[in-house]
GROMACS .gro file of C-alpha atoms in nm:
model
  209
    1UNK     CA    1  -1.214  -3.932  -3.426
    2UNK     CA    2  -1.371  -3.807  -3.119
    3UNK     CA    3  -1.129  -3.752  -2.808
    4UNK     CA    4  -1.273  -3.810  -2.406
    5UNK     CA    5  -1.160  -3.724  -2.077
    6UNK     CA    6  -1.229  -3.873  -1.766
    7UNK     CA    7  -1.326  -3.521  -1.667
    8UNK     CA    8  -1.555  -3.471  -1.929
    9UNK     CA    9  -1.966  -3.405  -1.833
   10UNK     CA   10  -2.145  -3.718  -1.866
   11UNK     CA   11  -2.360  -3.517  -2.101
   12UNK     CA   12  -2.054  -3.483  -2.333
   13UNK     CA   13  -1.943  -3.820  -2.289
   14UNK     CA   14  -2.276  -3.967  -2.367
   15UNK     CA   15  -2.311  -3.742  -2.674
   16UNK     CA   16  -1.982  -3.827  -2.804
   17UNK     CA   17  -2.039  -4.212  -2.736
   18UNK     CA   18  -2.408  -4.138  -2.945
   19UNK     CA   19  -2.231  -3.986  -3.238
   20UNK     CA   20  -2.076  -4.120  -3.539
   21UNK     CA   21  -1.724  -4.131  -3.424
   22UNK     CA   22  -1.607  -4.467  -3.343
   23UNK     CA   23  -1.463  -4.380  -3.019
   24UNK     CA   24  -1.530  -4.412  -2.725
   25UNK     CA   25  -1.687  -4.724  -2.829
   26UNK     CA   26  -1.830  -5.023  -2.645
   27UNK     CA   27  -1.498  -5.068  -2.475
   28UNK     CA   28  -1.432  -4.759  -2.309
   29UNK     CA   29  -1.849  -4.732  -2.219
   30UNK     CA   30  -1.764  -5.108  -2.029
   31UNK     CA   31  -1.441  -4.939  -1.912
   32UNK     CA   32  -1.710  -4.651  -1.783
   33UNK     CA   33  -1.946  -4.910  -1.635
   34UNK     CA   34  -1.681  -5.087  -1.433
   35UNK     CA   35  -1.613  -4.755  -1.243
   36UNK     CA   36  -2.011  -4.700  -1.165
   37UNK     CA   37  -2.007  -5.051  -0.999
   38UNK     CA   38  -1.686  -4.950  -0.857
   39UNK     CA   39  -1.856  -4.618  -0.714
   40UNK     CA   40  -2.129  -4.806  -0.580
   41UNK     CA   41  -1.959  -5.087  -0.371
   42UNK     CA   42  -1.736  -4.777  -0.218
   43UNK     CA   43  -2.062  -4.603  -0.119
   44UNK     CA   44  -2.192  -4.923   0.059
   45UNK     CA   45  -1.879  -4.949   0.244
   46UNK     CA   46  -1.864  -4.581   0.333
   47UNK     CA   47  -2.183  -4.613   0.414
   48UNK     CA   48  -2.072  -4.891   0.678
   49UNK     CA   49  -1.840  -4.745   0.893
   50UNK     CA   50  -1.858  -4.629   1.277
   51UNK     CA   51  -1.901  -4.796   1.560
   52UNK     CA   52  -2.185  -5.025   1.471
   53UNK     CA   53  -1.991  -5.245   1.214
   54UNK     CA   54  -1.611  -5.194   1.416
   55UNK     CA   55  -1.580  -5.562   1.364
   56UNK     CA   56  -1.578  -5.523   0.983
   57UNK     CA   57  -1.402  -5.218   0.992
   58UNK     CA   58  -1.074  -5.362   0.824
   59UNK     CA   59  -1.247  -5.583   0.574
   60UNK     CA   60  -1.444  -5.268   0.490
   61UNK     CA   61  -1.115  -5.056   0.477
   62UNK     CA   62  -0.968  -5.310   0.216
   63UNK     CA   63  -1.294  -5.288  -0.030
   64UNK     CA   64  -1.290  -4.906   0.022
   65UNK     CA   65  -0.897  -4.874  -0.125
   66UNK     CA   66  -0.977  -5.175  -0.375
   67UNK     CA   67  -1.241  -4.993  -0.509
   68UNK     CA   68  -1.035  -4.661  -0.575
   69UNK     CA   69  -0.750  -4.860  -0.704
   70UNK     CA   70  -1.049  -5.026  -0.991
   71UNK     CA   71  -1.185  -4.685  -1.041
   72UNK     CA   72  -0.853  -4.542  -1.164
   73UNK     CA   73  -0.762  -4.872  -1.368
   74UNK     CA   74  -1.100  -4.811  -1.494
   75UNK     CA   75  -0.967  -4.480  -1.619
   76UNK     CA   76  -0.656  -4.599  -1.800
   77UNK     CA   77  -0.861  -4.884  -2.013
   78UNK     CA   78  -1.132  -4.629  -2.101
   79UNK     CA   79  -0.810  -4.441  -2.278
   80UNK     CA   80  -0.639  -4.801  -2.353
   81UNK     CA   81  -0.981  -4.878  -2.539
   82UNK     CA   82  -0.933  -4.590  -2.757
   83UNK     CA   83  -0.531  -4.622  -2.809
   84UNK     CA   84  -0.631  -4.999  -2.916
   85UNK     CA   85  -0.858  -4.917  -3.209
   86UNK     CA   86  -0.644  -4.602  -3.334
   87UNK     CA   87  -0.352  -4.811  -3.324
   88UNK     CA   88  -0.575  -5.083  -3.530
   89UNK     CA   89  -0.681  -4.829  -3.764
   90UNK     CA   90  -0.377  -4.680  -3.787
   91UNK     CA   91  -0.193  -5.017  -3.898
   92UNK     CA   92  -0.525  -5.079  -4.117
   93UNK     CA   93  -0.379  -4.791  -4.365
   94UNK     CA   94  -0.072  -4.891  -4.363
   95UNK     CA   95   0.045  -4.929  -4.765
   96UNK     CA   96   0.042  -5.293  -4.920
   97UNK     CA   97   0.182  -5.193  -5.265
   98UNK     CA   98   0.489  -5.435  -5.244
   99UNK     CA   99   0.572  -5.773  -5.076
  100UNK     CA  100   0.768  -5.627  -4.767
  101UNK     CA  101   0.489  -5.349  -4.728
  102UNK     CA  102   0.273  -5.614  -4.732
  103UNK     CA  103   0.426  -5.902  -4.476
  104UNK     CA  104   0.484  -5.520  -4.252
  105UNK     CA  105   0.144  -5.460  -4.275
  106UNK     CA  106   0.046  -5.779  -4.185
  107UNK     CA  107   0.264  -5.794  -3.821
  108UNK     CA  108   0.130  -5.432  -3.750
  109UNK     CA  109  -0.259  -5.571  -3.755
  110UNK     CA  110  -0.195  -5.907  -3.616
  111UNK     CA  111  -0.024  -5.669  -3.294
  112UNK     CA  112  -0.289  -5.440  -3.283
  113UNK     CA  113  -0.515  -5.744  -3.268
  114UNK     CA  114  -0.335  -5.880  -2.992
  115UNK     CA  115  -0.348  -5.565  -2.778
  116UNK     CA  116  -0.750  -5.506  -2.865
  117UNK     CA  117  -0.749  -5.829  -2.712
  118UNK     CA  118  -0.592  -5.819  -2.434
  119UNK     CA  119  -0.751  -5.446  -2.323
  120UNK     CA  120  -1.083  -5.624  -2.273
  121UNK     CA  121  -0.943  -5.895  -2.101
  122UNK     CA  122  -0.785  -5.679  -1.843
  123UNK     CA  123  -1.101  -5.498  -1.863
  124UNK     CA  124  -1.248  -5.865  -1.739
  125UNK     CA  125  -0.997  -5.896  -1.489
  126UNK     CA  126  -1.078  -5.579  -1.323
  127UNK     CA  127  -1.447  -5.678  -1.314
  128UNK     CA  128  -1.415  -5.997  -1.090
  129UNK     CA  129  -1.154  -5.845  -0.887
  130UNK     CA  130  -1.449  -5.605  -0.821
  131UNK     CA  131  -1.713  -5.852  -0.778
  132UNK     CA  132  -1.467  -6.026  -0.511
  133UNK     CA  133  -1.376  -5.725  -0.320
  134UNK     CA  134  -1.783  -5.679  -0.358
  135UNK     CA  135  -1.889  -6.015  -0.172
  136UNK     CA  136  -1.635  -5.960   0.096
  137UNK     CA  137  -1.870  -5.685   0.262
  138UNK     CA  138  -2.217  -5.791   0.142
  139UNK     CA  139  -2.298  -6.007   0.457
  140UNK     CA  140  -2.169  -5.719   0.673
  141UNK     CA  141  -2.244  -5.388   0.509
  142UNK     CA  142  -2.484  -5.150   0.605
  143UNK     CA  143  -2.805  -5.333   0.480
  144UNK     CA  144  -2.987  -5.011   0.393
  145UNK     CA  145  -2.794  -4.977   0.162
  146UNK     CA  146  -2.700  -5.357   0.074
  147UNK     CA  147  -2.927  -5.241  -0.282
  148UNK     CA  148  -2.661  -5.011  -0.420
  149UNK     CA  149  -2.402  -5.311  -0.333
  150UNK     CA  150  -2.607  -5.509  -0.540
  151UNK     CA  151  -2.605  -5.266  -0.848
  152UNK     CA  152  -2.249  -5.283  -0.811
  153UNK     CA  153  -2.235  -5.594  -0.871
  154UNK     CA  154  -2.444  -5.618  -1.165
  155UNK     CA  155  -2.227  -5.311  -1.305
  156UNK     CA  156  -1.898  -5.504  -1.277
  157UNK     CA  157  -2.064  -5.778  -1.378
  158UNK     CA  158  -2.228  -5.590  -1.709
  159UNK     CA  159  -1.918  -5.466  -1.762
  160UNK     CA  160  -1.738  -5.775  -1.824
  161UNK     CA  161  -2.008  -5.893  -2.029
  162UNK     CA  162  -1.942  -5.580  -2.266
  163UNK     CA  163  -1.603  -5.656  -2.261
  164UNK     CA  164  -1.619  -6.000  -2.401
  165UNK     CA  165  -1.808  -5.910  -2.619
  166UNK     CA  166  -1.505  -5.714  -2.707
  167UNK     CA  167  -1.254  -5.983  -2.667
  168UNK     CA  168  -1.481  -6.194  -2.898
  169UNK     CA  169  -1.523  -5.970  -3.214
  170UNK     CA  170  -1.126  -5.961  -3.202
  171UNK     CA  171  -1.100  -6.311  -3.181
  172UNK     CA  172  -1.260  -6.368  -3.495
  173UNK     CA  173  -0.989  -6.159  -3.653
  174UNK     CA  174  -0.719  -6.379  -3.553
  175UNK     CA  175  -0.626  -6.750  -3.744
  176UNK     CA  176  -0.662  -7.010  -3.536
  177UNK     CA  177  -0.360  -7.050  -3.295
  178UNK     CA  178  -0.262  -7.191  -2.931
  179UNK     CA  179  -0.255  -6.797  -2.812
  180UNK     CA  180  -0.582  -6.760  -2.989
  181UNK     CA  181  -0.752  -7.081  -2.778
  182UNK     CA  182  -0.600  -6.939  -2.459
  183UNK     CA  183  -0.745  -6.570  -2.488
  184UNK     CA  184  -1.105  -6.731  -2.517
  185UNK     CA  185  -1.056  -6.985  -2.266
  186UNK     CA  186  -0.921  -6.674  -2.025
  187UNK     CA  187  -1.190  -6.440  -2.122
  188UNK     CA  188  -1.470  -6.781  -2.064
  189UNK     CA  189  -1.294  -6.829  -1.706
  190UNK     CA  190  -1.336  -6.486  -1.625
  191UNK     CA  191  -1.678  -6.463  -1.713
  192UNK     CA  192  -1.815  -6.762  -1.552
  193UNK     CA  193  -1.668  -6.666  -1.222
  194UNK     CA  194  -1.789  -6.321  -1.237
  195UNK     CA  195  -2.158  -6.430  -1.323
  196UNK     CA  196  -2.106  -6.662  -1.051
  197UNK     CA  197  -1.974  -6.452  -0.752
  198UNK     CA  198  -2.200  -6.138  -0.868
  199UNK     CA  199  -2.492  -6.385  -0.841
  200UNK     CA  200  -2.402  -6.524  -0.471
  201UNK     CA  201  -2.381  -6.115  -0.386
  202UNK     CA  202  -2.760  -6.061  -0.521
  203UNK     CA  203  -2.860  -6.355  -0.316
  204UNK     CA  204  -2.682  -6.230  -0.011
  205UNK     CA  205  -2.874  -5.857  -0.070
  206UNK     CA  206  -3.227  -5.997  -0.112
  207UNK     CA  207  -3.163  -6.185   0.195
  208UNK     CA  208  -3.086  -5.910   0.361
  209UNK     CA  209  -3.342  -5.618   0.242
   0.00000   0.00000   0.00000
């Protein structure tokens, strides 16, 4: 299996996400994602400081240290991505000669599920906190650059799509279950607000180009 670093050359990255290895996956390319968005909001409000938008300055301040909090949270899921399916595989090969091997088997992949679950679903999380902290400066940023707020936007908002689509392909591996109805219901909520907010923030930019 291929191993990434946040350090890595985005040539390297992409080639390793091209090849056959199985990581970094779609996960950890969503986990990848989230930080572009992140980068853009940050330039938008770095790009809106100074006297001309004082009055913002704070609000602008807040997005600015939100958005390097996401990027580094960003960071740890793109390796929590990759953790999560090693750990799946790992519990995947785990003998199932006898009945005990088998019932240990069985609580190994049903944990592993849980946790490539709930990676994505912080993942999610991450994504509408960005699209918040987004729409808090988009009817004060600088407006000539109110575009690149936009594309961060539809990053964090691409990037939760990715990462349901994450949450959902583990889903299907679990029976049917309270904790199984409450994951999709979380990972539904999360996504409907995101699509919403991100979409009020490309309003607000085409308004003001």
């Amino acid at each position: 299996m291929s191993s990434v670093s946040w350090d890595d050359s985005i040539h390297r990255f992409l080639h390793q996400a091209g090849s056959s290895d199985p990581t970094p996956g779609g996960g950890s390319v969503a986990a990848l994602v989230a930080a572009l968005g992140a980068s853009m909001t940050a330039m938008a409000g770095s790009l809106s400081q100074g006297e001309k938008f004082a009055a913002h300055e704070a609000q602008i301040q807040e997005t600015l240290s939100k958005m390097r909090y996401l990027s580094t949270a960003s960071e740890e899921l793109l390796h929590a991505d990759i953790e999560s399916f090693n750990g799946y595989m790992t519990a995947l090969k785990l003998p199932k000669s006898t009945e005990d091997e088998k019932a240990s088997r069985k609580l190994a992949l049903e944990s592993a599920t849980i946790h490539a679950i709930e990676v994505p679903l912080r993942l999610m999380r991450l994504c509408r906190d960005g699209i918040i902290s987004t729409a808090a400066i988009a009817d004060s940023a600088n407006k000539h650059v109110i575009s690149d707020l936009g594309i961060g936007a539809i990053l964090f908002e691409a990037a939760a799509r990715s990462a349901l689509l994450t949450v959902e392909i583990n889903l299907r591996s679990m029976p049917e279950s309270a904790i199984k109805n409450r994951y999709a219901e979380q990972a539904a909520a999360l996504m409907d607000e995101t699509e919403r907010r991100s979409k009020a923030i490309l309003h607000t930019a085409r308004q003001r180009m």
